[in-house]
Tab-separated table of N, CA and C in Angstrom:
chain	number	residue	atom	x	y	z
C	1	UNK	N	11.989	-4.645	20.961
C	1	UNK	CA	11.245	-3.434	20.656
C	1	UNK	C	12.090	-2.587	19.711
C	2	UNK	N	11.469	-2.028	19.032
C	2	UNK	CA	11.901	-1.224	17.743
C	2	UNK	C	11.577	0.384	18.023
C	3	UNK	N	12.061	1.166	18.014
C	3	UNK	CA	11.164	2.608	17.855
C	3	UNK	C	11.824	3.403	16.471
C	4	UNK	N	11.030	3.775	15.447
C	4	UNK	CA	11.862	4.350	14.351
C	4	UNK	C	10.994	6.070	14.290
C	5	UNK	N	11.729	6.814	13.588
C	5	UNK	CA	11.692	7.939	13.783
C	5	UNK	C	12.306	8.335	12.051
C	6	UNK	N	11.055	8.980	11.206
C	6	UNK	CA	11.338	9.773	9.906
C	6	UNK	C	12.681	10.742	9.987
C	7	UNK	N	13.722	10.682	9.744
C	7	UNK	CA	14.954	11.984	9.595
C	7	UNK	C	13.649	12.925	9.194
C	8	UNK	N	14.087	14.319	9.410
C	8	UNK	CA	13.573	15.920	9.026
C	8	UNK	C	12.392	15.535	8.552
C	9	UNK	N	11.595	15.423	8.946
C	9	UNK	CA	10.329	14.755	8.664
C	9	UNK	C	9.659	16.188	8.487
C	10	UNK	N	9.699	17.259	9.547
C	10	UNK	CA	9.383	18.797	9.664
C	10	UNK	C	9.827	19.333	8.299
C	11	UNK	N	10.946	18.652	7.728
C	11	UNK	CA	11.339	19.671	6.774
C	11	UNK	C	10.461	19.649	5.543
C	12	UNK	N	10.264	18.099	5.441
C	12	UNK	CA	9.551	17.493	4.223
C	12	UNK	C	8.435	18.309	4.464
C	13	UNK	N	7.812	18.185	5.165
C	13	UNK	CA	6.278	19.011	5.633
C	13	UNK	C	5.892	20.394	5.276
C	14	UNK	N	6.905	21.554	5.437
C	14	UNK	CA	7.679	22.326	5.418
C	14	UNK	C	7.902	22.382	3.755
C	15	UNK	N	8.470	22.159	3.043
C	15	UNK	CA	9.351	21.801	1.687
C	15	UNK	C	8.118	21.222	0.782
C	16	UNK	N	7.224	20.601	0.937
C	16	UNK	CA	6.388	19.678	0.179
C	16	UNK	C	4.394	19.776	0.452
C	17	UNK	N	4.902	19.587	2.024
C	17	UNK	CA	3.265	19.968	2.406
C	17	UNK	C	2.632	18.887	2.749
C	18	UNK	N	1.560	19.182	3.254
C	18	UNK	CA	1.666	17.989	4.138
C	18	UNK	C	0.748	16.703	3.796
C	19	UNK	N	0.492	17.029	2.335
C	19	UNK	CA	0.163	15.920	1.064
C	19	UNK	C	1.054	14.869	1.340
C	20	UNK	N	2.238	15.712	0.898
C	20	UNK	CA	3.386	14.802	0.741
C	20	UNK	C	4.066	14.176	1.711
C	21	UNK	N	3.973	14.996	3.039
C	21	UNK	CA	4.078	14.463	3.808
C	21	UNK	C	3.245	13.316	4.630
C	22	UNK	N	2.061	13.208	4.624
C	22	UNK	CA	1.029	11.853	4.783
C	22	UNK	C	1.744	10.713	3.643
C	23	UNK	N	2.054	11.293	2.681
C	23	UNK	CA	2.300	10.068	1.625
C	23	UNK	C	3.707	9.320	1.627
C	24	UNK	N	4.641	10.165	2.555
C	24	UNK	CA	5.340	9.662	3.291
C	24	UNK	C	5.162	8.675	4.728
C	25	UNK	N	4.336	8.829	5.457
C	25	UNK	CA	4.036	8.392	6.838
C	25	UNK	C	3.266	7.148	5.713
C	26	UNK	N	2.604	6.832	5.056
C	26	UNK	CA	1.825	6.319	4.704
C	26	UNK	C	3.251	4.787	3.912
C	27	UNK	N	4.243	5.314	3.242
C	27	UNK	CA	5.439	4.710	2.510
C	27	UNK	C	5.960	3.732	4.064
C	28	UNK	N	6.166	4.880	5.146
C	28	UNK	CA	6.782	4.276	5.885
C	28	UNK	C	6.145	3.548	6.906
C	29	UNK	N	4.839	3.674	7.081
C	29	UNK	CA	4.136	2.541	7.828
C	29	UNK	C	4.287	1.127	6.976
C	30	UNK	N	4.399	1.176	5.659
C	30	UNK	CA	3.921	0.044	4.565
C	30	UNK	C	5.283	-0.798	4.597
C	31	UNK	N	6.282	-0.173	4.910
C	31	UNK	CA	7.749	-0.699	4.965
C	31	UNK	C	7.638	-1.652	5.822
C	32	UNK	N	7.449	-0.742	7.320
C	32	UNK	CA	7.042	-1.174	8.577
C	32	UNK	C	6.592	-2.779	8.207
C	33	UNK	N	4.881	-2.751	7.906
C	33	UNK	CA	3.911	-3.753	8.251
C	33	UNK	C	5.130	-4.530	7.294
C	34	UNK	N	5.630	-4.155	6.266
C	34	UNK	CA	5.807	-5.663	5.152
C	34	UNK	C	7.206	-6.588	5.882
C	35	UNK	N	7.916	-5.608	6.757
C	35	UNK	CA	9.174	-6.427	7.517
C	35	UNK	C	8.808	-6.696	8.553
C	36	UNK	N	7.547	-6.732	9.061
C	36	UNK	CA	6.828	-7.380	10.456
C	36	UNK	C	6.704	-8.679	10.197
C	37	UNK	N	6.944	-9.608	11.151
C	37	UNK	CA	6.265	-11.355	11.123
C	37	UNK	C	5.144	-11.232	11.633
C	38	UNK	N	4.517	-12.672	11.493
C	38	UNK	CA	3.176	-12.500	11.712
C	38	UNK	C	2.727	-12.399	12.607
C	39	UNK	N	3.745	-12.774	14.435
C	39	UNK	CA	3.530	-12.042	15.576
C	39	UNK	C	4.165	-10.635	16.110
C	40	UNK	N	4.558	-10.533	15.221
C	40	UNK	CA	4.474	-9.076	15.785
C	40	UNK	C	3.789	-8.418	15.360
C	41	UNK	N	4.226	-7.065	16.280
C	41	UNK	CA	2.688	-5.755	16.021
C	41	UNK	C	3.670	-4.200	15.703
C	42	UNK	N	3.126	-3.641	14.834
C	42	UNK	CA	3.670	-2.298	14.164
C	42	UNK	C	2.617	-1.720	14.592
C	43	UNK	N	2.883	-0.131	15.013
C	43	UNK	CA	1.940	0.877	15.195
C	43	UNK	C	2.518	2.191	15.117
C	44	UNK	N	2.125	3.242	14.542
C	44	UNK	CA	2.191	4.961	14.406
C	44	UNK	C	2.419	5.432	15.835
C	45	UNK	N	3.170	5.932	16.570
C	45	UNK	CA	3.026	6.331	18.398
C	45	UNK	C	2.749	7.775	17.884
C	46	UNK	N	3.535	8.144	16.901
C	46	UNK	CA	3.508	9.864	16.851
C	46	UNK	C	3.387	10.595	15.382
C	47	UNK	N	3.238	11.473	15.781
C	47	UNK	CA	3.808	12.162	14.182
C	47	UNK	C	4.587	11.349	12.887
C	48	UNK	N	5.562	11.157	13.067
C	48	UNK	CA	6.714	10.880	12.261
C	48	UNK	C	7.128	9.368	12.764
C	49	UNK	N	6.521	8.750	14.266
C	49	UNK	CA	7.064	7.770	15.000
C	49	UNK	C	6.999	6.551	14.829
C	50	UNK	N	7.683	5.290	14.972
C	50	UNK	CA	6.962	4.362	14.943
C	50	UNK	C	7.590	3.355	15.711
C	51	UNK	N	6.876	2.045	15.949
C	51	UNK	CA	7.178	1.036	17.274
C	51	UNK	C	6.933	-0.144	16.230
C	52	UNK	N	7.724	-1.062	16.160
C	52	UNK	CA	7.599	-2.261	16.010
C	52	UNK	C	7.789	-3.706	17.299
C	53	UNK	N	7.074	-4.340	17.843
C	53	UNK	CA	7.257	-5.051	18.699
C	53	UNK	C	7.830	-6.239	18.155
C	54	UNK	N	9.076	-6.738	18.199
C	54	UNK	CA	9.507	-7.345	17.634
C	54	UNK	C	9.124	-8.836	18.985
C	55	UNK	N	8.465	-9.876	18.587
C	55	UNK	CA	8.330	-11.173	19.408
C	55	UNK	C	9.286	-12.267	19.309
C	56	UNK	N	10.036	-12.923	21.009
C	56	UNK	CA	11.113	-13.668	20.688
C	56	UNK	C	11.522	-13.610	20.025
C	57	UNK	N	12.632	-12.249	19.611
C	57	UNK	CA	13.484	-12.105	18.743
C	57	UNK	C	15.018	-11.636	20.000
C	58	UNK	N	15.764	-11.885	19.558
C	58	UNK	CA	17.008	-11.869	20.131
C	58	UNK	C	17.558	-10.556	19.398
C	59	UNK	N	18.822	-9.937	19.706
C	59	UNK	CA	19.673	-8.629	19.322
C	59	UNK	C	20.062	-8.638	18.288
C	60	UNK	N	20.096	-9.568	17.741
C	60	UNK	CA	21.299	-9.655	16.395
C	60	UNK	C	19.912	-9.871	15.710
C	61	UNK	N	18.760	-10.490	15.535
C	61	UNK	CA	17.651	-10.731	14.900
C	61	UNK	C	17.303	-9.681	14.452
C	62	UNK	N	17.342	-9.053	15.518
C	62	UNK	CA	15.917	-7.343	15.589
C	62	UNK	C	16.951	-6.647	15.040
C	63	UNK	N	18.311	-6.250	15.011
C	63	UNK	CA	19.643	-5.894	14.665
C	63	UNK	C	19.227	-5.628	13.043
C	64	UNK	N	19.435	-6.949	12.384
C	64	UNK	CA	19.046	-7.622	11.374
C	64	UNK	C	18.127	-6.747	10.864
C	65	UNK	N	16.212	-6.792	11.248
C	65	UNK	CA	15.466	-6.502	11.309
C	65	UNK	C	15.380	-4.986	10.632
C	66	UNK	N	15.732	-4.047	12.045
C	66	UNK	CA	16.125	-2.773	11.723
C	66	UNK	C	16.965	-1.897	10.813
C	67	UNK	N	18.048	-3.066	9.985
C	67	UNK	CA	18.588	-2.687	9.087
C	67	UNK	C	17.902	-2.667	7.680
C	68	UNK	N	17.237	-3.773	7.994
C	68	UNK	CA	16.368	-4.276	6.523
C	68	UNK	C	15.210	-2.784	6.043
C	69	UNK	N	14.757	-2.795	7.248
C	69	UNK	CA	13.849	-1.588	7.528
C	69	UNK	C	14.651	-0.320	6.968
C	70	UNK	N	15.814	0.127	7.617
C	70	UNK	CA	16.325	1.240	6.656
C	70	UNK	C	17.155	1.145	5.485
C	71	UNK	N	17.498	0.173	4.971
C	71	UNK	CA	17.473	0.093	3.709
C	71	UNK	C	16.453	0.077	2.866
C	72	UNK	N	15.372	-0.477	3.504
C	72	UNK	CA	13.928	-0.331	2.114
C	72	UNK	C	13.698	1.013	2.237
C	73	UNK	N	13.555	1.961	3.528
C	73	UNK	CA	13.237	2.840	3.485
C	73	UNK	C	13.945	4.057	2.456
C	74	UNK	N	15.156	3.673	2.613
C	74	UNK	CA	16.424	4.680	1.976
C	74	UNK	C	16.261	4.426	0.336
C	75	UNK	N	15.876	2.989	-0.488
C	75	UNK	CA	15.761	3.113	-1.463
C	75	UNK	C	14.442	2.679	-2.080
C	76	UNK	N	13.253	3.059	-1.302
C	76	UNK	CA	11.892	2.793	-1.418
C	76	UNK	C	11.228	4.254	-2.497
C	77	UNK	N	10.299	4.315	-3.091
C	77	UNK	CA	9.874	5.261	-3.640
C	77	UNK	C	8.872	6.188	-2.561
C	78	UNK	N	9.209	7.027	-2.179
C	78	UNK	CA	8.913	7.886	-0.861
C	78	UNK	C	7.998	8.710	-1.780
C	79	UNK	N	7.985	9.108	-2.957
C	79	UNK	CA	7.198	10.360	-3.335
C	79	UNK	C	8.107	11.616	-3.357
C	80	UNK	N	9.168	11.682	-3.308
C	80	UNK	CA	10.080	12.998	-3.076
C	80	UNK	C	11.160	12.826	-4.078
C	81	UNK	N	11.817	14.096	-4.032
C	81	UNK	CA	12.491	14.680	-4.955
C	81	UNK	C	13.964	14.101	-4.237
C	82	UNK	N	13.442	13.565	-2.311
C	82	UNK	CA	15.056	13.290	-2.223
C	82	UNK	C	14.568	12.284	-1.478
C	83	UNK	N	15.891	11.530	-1.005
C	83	UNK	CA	15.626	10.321	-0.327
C	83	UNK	C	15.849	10.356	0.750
C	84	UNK	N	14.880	9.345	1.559
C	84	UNK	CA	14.055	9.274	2.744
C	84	UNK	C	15.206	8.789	3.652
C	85	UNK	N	15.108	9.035	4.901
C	85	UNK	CA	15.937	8.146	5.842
C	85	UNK	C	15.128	8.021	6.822
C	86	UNK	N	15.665	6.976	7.788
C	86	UNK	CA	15.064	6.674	9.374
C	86	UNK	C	15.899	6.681	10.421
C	87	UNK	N	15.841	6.981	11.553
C	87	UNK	CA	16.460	6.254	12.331
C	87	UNK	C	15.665	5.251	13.484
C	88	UNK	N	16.926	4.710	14.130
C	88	UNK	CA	16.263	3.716	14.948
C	88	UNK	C	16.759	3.222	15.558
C	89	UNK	N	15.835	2.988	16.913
C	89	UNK	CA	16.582	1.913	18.442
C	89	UNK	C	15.874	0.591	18.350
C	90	UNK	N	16.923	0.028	18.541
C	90	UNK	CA	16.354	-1.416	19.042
C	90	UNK	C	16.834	-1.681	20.995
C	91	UNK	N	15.740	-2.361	21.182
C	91	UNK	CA	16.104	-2.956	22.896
C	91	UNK	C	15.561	-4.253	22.920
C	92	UNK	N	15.746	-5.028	23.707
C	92	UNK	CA	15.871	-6.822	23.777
C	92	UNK	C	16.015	-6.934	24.845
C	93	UNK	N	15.005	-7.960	25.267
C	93	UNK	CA	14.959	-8.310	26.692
C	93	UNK	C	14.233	-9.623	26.937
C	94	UNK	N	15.029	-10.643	27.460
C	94	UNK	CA	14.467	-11.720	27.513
C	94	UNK	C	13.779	-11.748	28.905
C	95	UNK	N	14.013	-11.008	29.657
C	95	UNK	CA	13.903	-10.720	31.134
C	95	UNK	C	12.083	-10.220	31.450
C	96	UNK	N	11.400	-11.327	31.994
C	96	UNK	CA	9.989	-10.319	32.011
C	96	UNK	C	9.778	-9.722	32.986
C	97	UNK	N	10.237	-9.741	34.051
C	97	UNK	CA	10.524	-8.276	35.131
C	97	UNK	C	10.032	-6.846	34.153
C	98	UNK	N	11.407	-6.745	32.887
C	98	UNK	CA	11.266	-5.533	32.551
C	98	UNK	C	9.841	-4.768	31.932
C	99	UNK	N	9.263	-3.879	32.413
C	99	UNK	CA	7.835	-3.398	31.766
C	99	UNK	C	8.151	-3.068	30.354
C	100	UNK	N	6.626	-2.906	29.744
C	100	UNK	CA	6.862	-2.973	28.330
C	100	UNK	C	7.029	-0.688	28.107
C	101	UNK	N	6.898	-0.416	28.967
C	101	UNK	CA	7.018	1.064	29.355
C	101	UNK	C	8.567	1.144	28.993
C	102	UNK	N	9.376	0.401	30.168
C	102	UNK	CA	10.914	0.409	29.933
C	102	UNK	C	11.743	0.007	28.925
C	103	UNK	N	11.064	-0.910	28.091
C	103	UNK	CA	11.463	-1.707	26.349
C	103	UNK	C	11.291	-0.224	25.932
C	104	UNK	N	9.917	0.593	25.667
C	104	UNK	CA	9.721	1.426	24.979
C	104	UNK	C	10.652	2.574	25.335
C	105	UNK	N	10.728	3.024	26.086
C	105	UNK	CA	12.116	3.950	27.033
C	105	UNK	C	13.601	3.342	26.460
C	106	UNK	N	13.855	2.541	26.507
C	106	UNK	CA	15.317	2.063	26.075
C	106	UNK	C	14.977	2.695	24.516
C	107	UNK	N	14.593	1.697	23.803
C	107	UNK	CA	14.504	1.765	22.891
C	107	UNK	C	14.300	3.305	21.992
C	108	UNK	N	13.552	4.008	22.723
C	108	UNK	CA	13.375	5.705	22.028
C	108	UNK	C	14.950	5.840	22.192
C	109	UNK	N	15.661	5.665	23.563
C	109	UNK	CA	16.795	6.445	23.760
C	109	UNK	C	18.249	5.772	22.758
C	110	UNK	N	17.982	4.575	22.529
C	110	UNK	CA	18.594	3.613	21.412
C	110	UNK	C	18.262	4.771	20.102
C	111	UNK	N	17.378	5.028	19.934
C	111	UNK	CA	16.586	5.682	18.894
C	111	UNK	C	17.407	7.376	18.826
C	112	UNK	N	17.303	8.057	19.850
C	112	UNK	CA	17.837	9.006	19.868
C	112	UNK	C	19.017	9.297	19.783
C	113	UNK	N	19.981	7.950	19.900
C	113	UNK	CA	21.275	8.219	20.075
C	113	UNK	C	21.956	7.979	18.697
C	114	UNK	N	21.290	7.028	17.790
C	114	UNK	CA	21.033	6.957	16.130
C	114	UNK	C	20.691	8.679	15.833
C	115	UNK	N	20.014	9.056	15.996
C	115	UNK	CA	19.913	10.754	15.517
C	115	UNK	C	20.931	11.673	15.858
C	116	UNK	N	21.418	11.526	16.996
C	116	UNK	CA	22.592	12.101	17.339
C	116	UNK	C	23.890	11.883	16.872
C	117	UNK	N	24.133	10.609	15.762
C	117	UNK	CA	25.097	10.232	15.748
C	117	UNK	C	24.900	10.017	14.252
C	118	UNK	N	24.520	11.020	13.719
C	118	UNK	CA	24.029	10.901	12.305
C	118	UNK	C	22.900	10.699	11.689
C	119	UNK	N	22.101	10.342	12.578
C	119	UNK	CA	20.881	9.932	11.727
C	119	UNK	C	21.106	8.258	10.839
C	120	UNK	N	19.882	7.879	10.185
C	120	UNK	CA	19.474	6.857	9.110
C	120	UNK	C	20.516	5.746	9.375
């Protein structure tokens, strides 16, 4: 599981409006779908949010994955005057005990701890 999250996404909104800001959410869903395989599933959770379900993929894969993702993002044409960042958790679990509630829970907090620790 993937959860990514726009840096200052408020600010852009804020700074640009929220033209520009859709045309952002819109850059970064497109990132999203194009580094998805063909079983997995990408979806919008929030505002600024996003979930990639990464399928039988292992840590270092989705690792992989998530980097690719913020590098396109960082030098993708966003529509702005500055450049875009993301952050992001990854969680992995070969274990099916774990609910897909608790993938999504790890993973935000994977996610949050990337923002806390710099961001993108």
């Amino acid at each position: 599981m993937l959860i990514s999250d726009l840096d200052h996404f408020k600010r852009i909104n804020d700074s640009y409006g929220h033209v520009a800001g859709d045309k952002v959410i819109q850059f970064a869903a497109s990132v999203l779908e194009s580094h998805s395989r063909v079983d997995d599933a990408a979806a919008r959770i929030g505002g600024e949010e996003f979930a990639l379900l990464l399928v039988n993929t292992g840590e270092k894969e989705a690792q992989a994955i998530a980097e690719r993702i913020r590098l396109a993002v960082s030098a993708g044409e966003s529509h702005l005057p500055e450049r875009m960042t993301i952050s992001m958790g990854v969680y992995t679990t070969y274990d099916n005990s774990v609910t897909a509630e608790a993938c999504v829970q790890r993973a935000d907090e994977a996610m949050y701890e990337a923002k806390n620790n710099g961001r993108n």
